[in-house]
Amino acid sequence: MRPDDHSAPQPARPTPEAQSGLSGVDPGWAWAPYEPSPAIPWGVAPAAHLLRRAGFGATWQELEAARTRGPQATIDDLLREPQSYAGFAREFEVQESAAARSGDGTAFVTWWLRRLHQSPWPLLEKLTLFWHGYFAVRAPAGELRLMQEHVQLLRKHAFATFPALIGAVAADPQMYTALGGDQNRRSRPNLPFARPWLEDFTIGAEGATASALTNLARAWTGWFVYGGKLRFIEREHDPESKSLLGHEGNFGRDDAIRLLAEDPATARNLAQRLFRAFVSESASAPAALLAPIAERIARQEPMVDVLGTILRSNLFFSGHAFGQRIKSPVELTVGLVRSLEGGMPTSRVAGELANLGQRLDAPPTMRGWAGGTDWLNSITLAARLKLCLEIVRGPGQYSVGLDPAKVAARHGFNSPDTQARFLLDLLVAGPLPESAIRSLNEAGATSPRPLRSLLETIVARPEFQLQ
Amino acid sequence: MGSPLLLSLAPSVPWLLLRAAARGAEAPRQDRVLVVLQLSGGNDGLNTVIPFEDDAYARLRPTLRLKPAELHKLDSQLGLHPRMGAFGRLFQQGQLAVVQGVGCPDQNRDHERAMLAWQTAAPQPDGVATGWLGRATDHLWETSRPSAPALFVGDIPQPFGINAARAVVPSLRRGQEAVLFGGEAGSHGAFQDATSTVPGAGDNSMLRHIKVTLGEGQRSRARLQALAGPGSTRASYPAFGLAEDLRTIANLIRAEVGIRIFYVEMGGGGIGGFDNHANQIGNHCALLGQLSESVGAFAADLSRDRLFDRVLLMTFSEFGRTAAENGRRGTDHGVAGPVFLAGGSLRGGIHGAHPSLTDLDAGALKHHTDFRSLYAAMLEDWLQVPSKPILGRQFPGLKVV
């Protein structure tokens, strides 16, 4: 027996008050489309919330556009492939392949960061990162090319139905090899290979009985990697009948994966993960609240519609979601630079990401990054603050040409008061306490470079870690 | 925390007083610390702990054999390498344990796979997603929040042994101690402002966690800076990379920043410096000298502050080497090797017999002690965490603590 790696990580235990906060929420109200109201009017703050969650922060121009177009039209745009995307993707894929072939992990991550920073379709990248944490394989040393192809595959199917996505992942030689598929033989089904497909990717640990594991591994027999491609060899396939989730039949790989993907337990688990990634990390949602989302997944709606439902919802535009997530290191850094229209110090950030716990080329386990409060300990949080301060500090080692005064002026904010308001609207989720505003004013008043000092104080605020 | 004024006086007050001041009314923490030192490349255990009375030794090592007179004798049969004087002294003081013949069933002789086996605590490491120390870290993280429970110190990418599923284990590059907890940026007004914010009733649970974590980081930074201030008594360490890393670790232990597991490496990672297939003797002498002197300085530093009894340092290497030298004045990949434990409150001495030099496994010394039994002792008897969920099953712990 080997150490049990598949149990962790679980979502952080919610505090009692956070839990009770969601238990009374009516699912019907929660997932109905949000309409601006006197209680929660549409404006810069909810628009910034949307663009942080559905992307990596927004420039002032993007915020203004969202404010003008309103929530539903803005979400339509976010979900739709922009015209410029195809050209962008072609150019980046060439560079990413070259970086992956070089075998240099930092170059690989650097190009990924560039993509996150520059993509005209941020929501696709956001969802791809979500899937990268969902099917979180680690590239074997020196095999970044496989990793890059895997991520490319996730990107290609990110908005598809879940059965289509997991079907493509199951046919991915990178996954197969990384999970130990090459040791799965007709004479000796490899249960550890089958385990993550059940426990992590579909029905969860409760359903992963010895019988389910054996039958799934048997269904998968006959596949081998030759020349980097998966090939099926009939005589190596176990032809006997298998039993999975109450179904009997001579299942092959694709049949078995489809059965698992279409199971209601899979939909419930995926809904929980989506909720945590897009709505809130501070509380786990009661099953009844997530039921409408799980039902959509179970009905095999494409993810573009499932995610659309989440983003358009009353719950998403409510206090249950505003500021209820901790930024991942990638969201923190890319978001900061993007909002302020600066260049991305990609190789510096790529190096720092490992320290902050988010090496994009090496997720910690198959369940990806635990996230939430697990990002932060006494060392990593201080390192995040330090990095953000360095990025905005202006001239220096990591200077990327961020000039808050210039950006503010570009958008027509010329007085100190309006410039301060501009930076707060752009960068901070939710209102700051009175004491914070006072100290921000002091920072501005006493500094020879008031706006720069203000910016430094904002990115060091605890609230800046939230989104 | 205690008064900042007292902290600024740190260099002139004895450490114990300082600790009391820094902690205020709180009882001093008595957390035990585990330091794991990876020797990369496969250390030649037979020329590290030498059975000098065994005739087979001289036969197996015509050019590499070490002269009995130059060894640091542990008993009538065994001696340490001539360059390991500091280890010899620790042994005499009862602060060094030598665990002989450590390995695992079906040990692989490939560097990467053998290292992974030791790091994951799985003889067949395929598909194991976390290191054994990473799993221990995840366990500690549940109660250590918001302090980082573990840290890797060194210049190579973080070793897999400390890869955790949940907790983020930071790495600290050699000599960069001053950047921890924000470093210089910590004195920036914005940072000060941020860390002085107090959790409020209206905060959501995320924001509360952030504020508490900021406060803890700032306290750690202040303690570390107070200890590094001008006039503080700097312990003397030799000028080796490993010594530098251990000095950093000693400082962090002294500053009580909550880190329970430190991981440090010697040999440069990858196919490391201990991999001596040819003309081994000079390089091996240098490495063992660095190891012994660095750990010796670390022990002396911590002992002076009466902290060594809270520390246990464990060395390991991915495999031992062939008993016979290979005709090129070197040795090839083997199986079992010795593990050293150093600390102020362990059961010093020799644990287990030296593996036979005649009953070999394809030319290499056989193991008789499973590394998981050693790990079980580190986890249960030292860190006081349950070993079964971390090692996969219950192993009988060695009685070394």
XYZ file of N, CA and C in Angstrom, chain B residues 9-113:
315
model
N 16.707 46.447 21.529
C 17.872 46.277 22.397
C 18.477 44.888 22.260
N 17.880 44.110 21.382
C 18.210 42.693 21.328
C 19.690 42.336 21.402
N 20.538 43.002 20.636
C 21.921 42.546 20.600
C 22.585 42.490 21.966
N 22.157 43.334 22.883
C 22.859 43.376 24.162
C 22.201 42.528 25.243
N 21.022 41.950 24.955
C 20.412 41.121 25.991
C 20.537 39.644 25.629
N 20.675 38.814 26.634
C 20.798 37.390 26.351
C 19.561 36.875 25.622
N 19.766 35.836 24.873
C 18.710 35.332 24.024
C 17.454 34.944 24.793
N 17.628 34.295 25.920
C 16.441 33.819 26.636
C 15.577 34.970 27.117
N 16.248 36.043 27.526
C 15.510 37.233 27.943
C 14.770 37.834 26.763
N 15.477 37.863 25.636
C 14.888 38.436 24.435
C 13.643 37.661 24.047
N 13.770 36.349 24.139
C 12.633 35.530 23.739
C 11.450 35.832 24.646
N 11.722 35.948 25.922
C 10.643 36.244 26.855
C 10.022 37.595 26.514
N 10.885 38.541 26.156
C 10.380 39.873 25.839
C 9.526 39.838 24.582
N 10.016 39.131 23.595
C 9.313 39.105 22.318
C 7.963 38.430 22.462
N 7.893 37.481 23.337
C 6.658 36.714 23.460
C 5.725 37.313 24.506
N 6.242 38.284 25.264
C 5.406 38.889 26.274
C 4.962 37.846 27.280
N 3.673 37.853 27.567
C 3.177 36.978 28.617
C 3.010 35.531 28.145
N 3.102 35.336 26.824
C 2.893 33.979 26.325
C 3.968 33.038 26.856
N 3.574 31.806 27.047
C 4.572 30.807 27.413
C 5.474 30.586 26.199
N 6.783 30.410 26.424
C 7.669 30.180 25.287
C 7.274 28.904 24.553
N 7.375 28.937 23.239
C 7.007 27.757 22.457
C 8.101 26.723 22.568
N 7.693 25.495 22.688
C 8.674 24.433 22.827
C 8.601 23.485 21.643
N 8.167 24.011 20.513
C 7.999 23.148 19.353
C 9.322 22.543 18.926
N 9.257 21.275 18.615
C 10.449 20.619 18.111
C 10.582 20.849 16.614
N 11.814 20.863 16.171
C 12.121 21.168 14.774
C 12.862 19.993 14.147
N 12.466 19.655 12.932
C 13.156 18.611 12.174
C 13.872 19.262 10.989
N 15.169 18.983 10.876
C 15.943 19.485 9.731
C 16.369 18.270 8.909
N 15.969 18.229 7.657
C 16.332 17.095 6.813
C 17.354 17.552 5.787
N 18.471 16.852 5.771
C 19.595 17.223 4.906
C 19.788 16.145 3.848
N 19.527 16.522 2.602
C 19.645 15.582 1.482
C 21.058 15.640 0.911
N 21.719 14.470 0.844
C 23.048 14.383 0.235
C 22.860 13.801 -1.161
N 22.945 14.633 -2.186
C 22.575 14.190 -3.530
C 23.719 13.481 -4.235
N 23.406 12.362 -4.832
C 24.381 11.661 -5.659
C 24.674 10.241 -5.225
N 24.307 9.883 -3.999
C 24.580 8.534 -3.503
C 25.889 8.505 -2.742
N 25.798 8.734 -1.435
C 27.014 8.800 -0.628
C 27.596 7.405 -0.401
N 28.916 7.306 -0.450
C 29.598 6.036 -0.186
C 29.624 5.790 1.317
N 28.611 5.116 1.802
C 28.481 4.869 3.233
C 29.641 4.075 3.803
N 30.186 3.176 2.977
C 31.260 2.315 3.476
C 32.530 3.108 3.771
N 32.731 4.219 3.083
C 33.863 5.082 3.407
C 33.449 6.277 4.263
N 32.261 6.185 4.844
C 31.807 7.229 5.760
C 31.813 6.675 7.189
N 31.168 5.501 7.329
C 31.209 4.767 8.599
C 31.955 3.468 8.299
N 33.173 3.372 8.770
C 34.075 2.332 8.271
C 34.263 1.195 9.286
N 33.966 -0.064 8.866
C 34.208 -1.220 9.735
C 35.675 -1.628 9.622
N 36.538 -0.868 10.277
C 37.976 -0.975 9.996
C 38.588 -2.312 10.419
N 37.891 -3.028 11.302
C 38.435 -4.320 11.743
C 38.064 -5.456 10.792
N 37.194 -5.182 9.870
C 36.727 -6.235 8.961
C 37.743 -6.411 7.831
N 38.321 -7.627 7.724
C 39.338 -7.862 6.691
C 38.798 -7.596 5.296
N 37.493 -7.864 5.149
C 36.901 -7.693 3.819
C 37.011 -6.244 3.348
N 36.970 -5.308 4.307
C 37.032 -3.884 3.930
C 38.299 -3.587 3.128
N 39.441 -4.016 3.645
C 40.709 -3.754 2.956
C 40.743 -4.446 1.599
N 40.181 -5.646 1.530
C 40.175 -6.374 0.253
C 39.312 -5.667 -0.786
N 38.155 -5.167 -0.328
C 37.216 -4.543 -1.269
C 37.709 -3.176 -1.742
N 38.548 -2.547 -0.948
C 38.935 -1.169 -1.234
C 40.460 -1.034 -1.321
N 41.070 -1.631 -2.372
C 42.536 -1.602 -2.441
C 43.115 -0.187 -2.503
N 42.474 0.733 -3.216
C 43.049 2.087 -3.286
C 42.283 3.088 -2.440
N 41.000 2.815 -2.163
C 40.160 3.805 -1.466
C 40.155 3.621 0.045
N 40.766 2.512 0.523
C 40.610 2.229 1.955
C 41.276 3.308 2.806
N 40.621 3.562 3.929
C 41.092 4.600 4.838
C 41.859 3.932 5.971
N 42.915 4.567 6.439
C 43.776 3.961 7.468
C 43.081 3.992 8.826
N 43.030 2.877 9.512
C 42.357 2.843 10.823
C 42.871 3.922 11.767
N 44.138 4.203 11.727
C 44.694 5.174 12.682
C 44.100 6.566 12.498
N 43.633 6.858 11.270
C 43.140 8.217 11.001
C 41.643 8.376 11.272
N 40.987 7.268 11.562
C 39.527 7.337 11.730
C 39.156 7.884 13.106
N 37.962 8.423 13.192
C 37.407 8.834 14.482
C 36.606 7.654 14.999
N 37.182 6.953 15.978
C 36.615 5.676 16.408
C 35.287 5.883 17.137
N 34.325 5.065 16.748
C 33.038 5.067 17.443
C 32.994 3.943 18.470
N 33.592 2.820 18.101
C 33.771 1.720 19.054
C 34.957 0.892 18.545
N 35.044 -0.352 18.986
C 36.219 -1.147 18.628
C 36.177 -1.608 17.168
N 35.046 -1.467 16.523
C 34.896 -1.966 15.151
C 34.738 -0.854 14.123
N 34.112 0.230 14.533
C 33.675 1.246 13.573
C 34.368 2.589 13.793
N 34.637 3.258 12.684
C 35.190 4.598 12.789
C 34.591 5.500 11.729
N 34.595 6.806 12.007
C 34.114 7.779 11.023
C 35.284 8.228 10.154
N 34.962 8.659 8.962
C 35.918 9.191 7.992
C 36.837 10.219 8.676
N 38.115 10.253 8.273
C 39.081 11.156 8.924
C 38.636 12.618 8.942
N 37.880 13.046 7.944
C 37.481 14.461 7.899
C 36.267 14.761 8.776
N 35.768 13.730 9.471
C 34.522 13.938 10.204
C 34.757 14.097 11.705
N 35.746 14.923 12.025
C 36.081 15.139 13.430
C 34.924 15.722 14.219
N 34.205 16.656 13.613
C 33.099 17.292 14.337
C 32.005 16.269 14.633
N 31.758 15.386 13.678
C 30.769 14.322 13.929
C 31.264 13.419 15.058
N 32.576 13.146 15.065
C 33.151 12.321 16.128
C 32.909 12.949 17.500
N 33.099 14.244 17.579
C 32.892 14.932 18.863
C 31.411 14.890 19.277
N 30.540 15.131 18.307
C 29.110 15.052 18.636
C 28.760 13.650 19.137
N 29.377 12.652 18.523
C 29.111 11.275 18.937
C 29.534 11.073 20.392
N 30.726 11.579 20.725
C 31.210 11.427 22.097
C 30.272 12.109 23.095
N 29.643 13.213 22.655
C 28.737 13.953 23.546
C 27.328 13.361 23.583
N 27.146 12.270 22.857
C 25.817 11.654 22.827
C 24.825 12.423 21.979
N 25.333 13.273 21.078
C 24.428 14.095 20.257
C 24.402 13.636 18.800
N 24.982 12.479 18.540
C 24.961 11.949 17.177
C 24.554 10.488 17.236
N 23.633 10.133 16.364
C 23.264 8.728 16.214
C 23.608 8.289 14.800
N 24.140 7.084 14.688
C 24.433 6.510 13.370
C 23.473 5.353 13.174
N 22.584 5.493 12.205
C 21.660 4.405 11.896
C 22.222 3.679 10.687
N 22.557 2.417 10.864
C 23.260 1.704 9.800
C 22.303 0.949 8.892
N 22.777 0.706 7.682
C 22.069 -0.191 6.762
C 20.655 0.238 6.427
N 20.459 1.529 6.109
C 19.111 2.012 5.828
C 18.842 1.975 4.324
N 17.659 1.533 3.965
C 17.238 1.476 2.563
C 15.798 1.019 2.511
N 15.427 0.386 1.408
C 14.064 -0.114 1.303
C 14.052 -1.353 0.406
N 12.984 -2.131 0.446
C 12.913 -3.314 -0.410
C 12.993 -2.933 -1.883
N 13.632 -3.747 -2.685
C 13.740 -3.539 -4.135
C 14.260 -2.147 -4.467
N 15.260 -1.730 -3.749
C 15.716 -0.368 -3.993
C 16.290 -0.222 -5.394
N 15.851 0.809 -6.058
C 16.316 1.093 -7.404
C 17.700 1.731 -7.342
N 18.529 1.476 -8.389
C 19.874 2.074 -8.385
C 19.983 3.242 -9.352
N 18.859 3.682 -9.842
C 18.836 4.878 -10.683
C 18.692 6.095 -9.753
N 19.518 7.124 -9.993
C 19.509 8.280 -9.081
C 18.109 8.815 -8.854
N 17.434 9.098 -9.982
C 16.173 9.811 -9.872
C 15.126 8.968 -9.151
N 15.049 7.686 -9.537
C 14.016 6.848 -8.929
C 14.330 6.557 -7.459
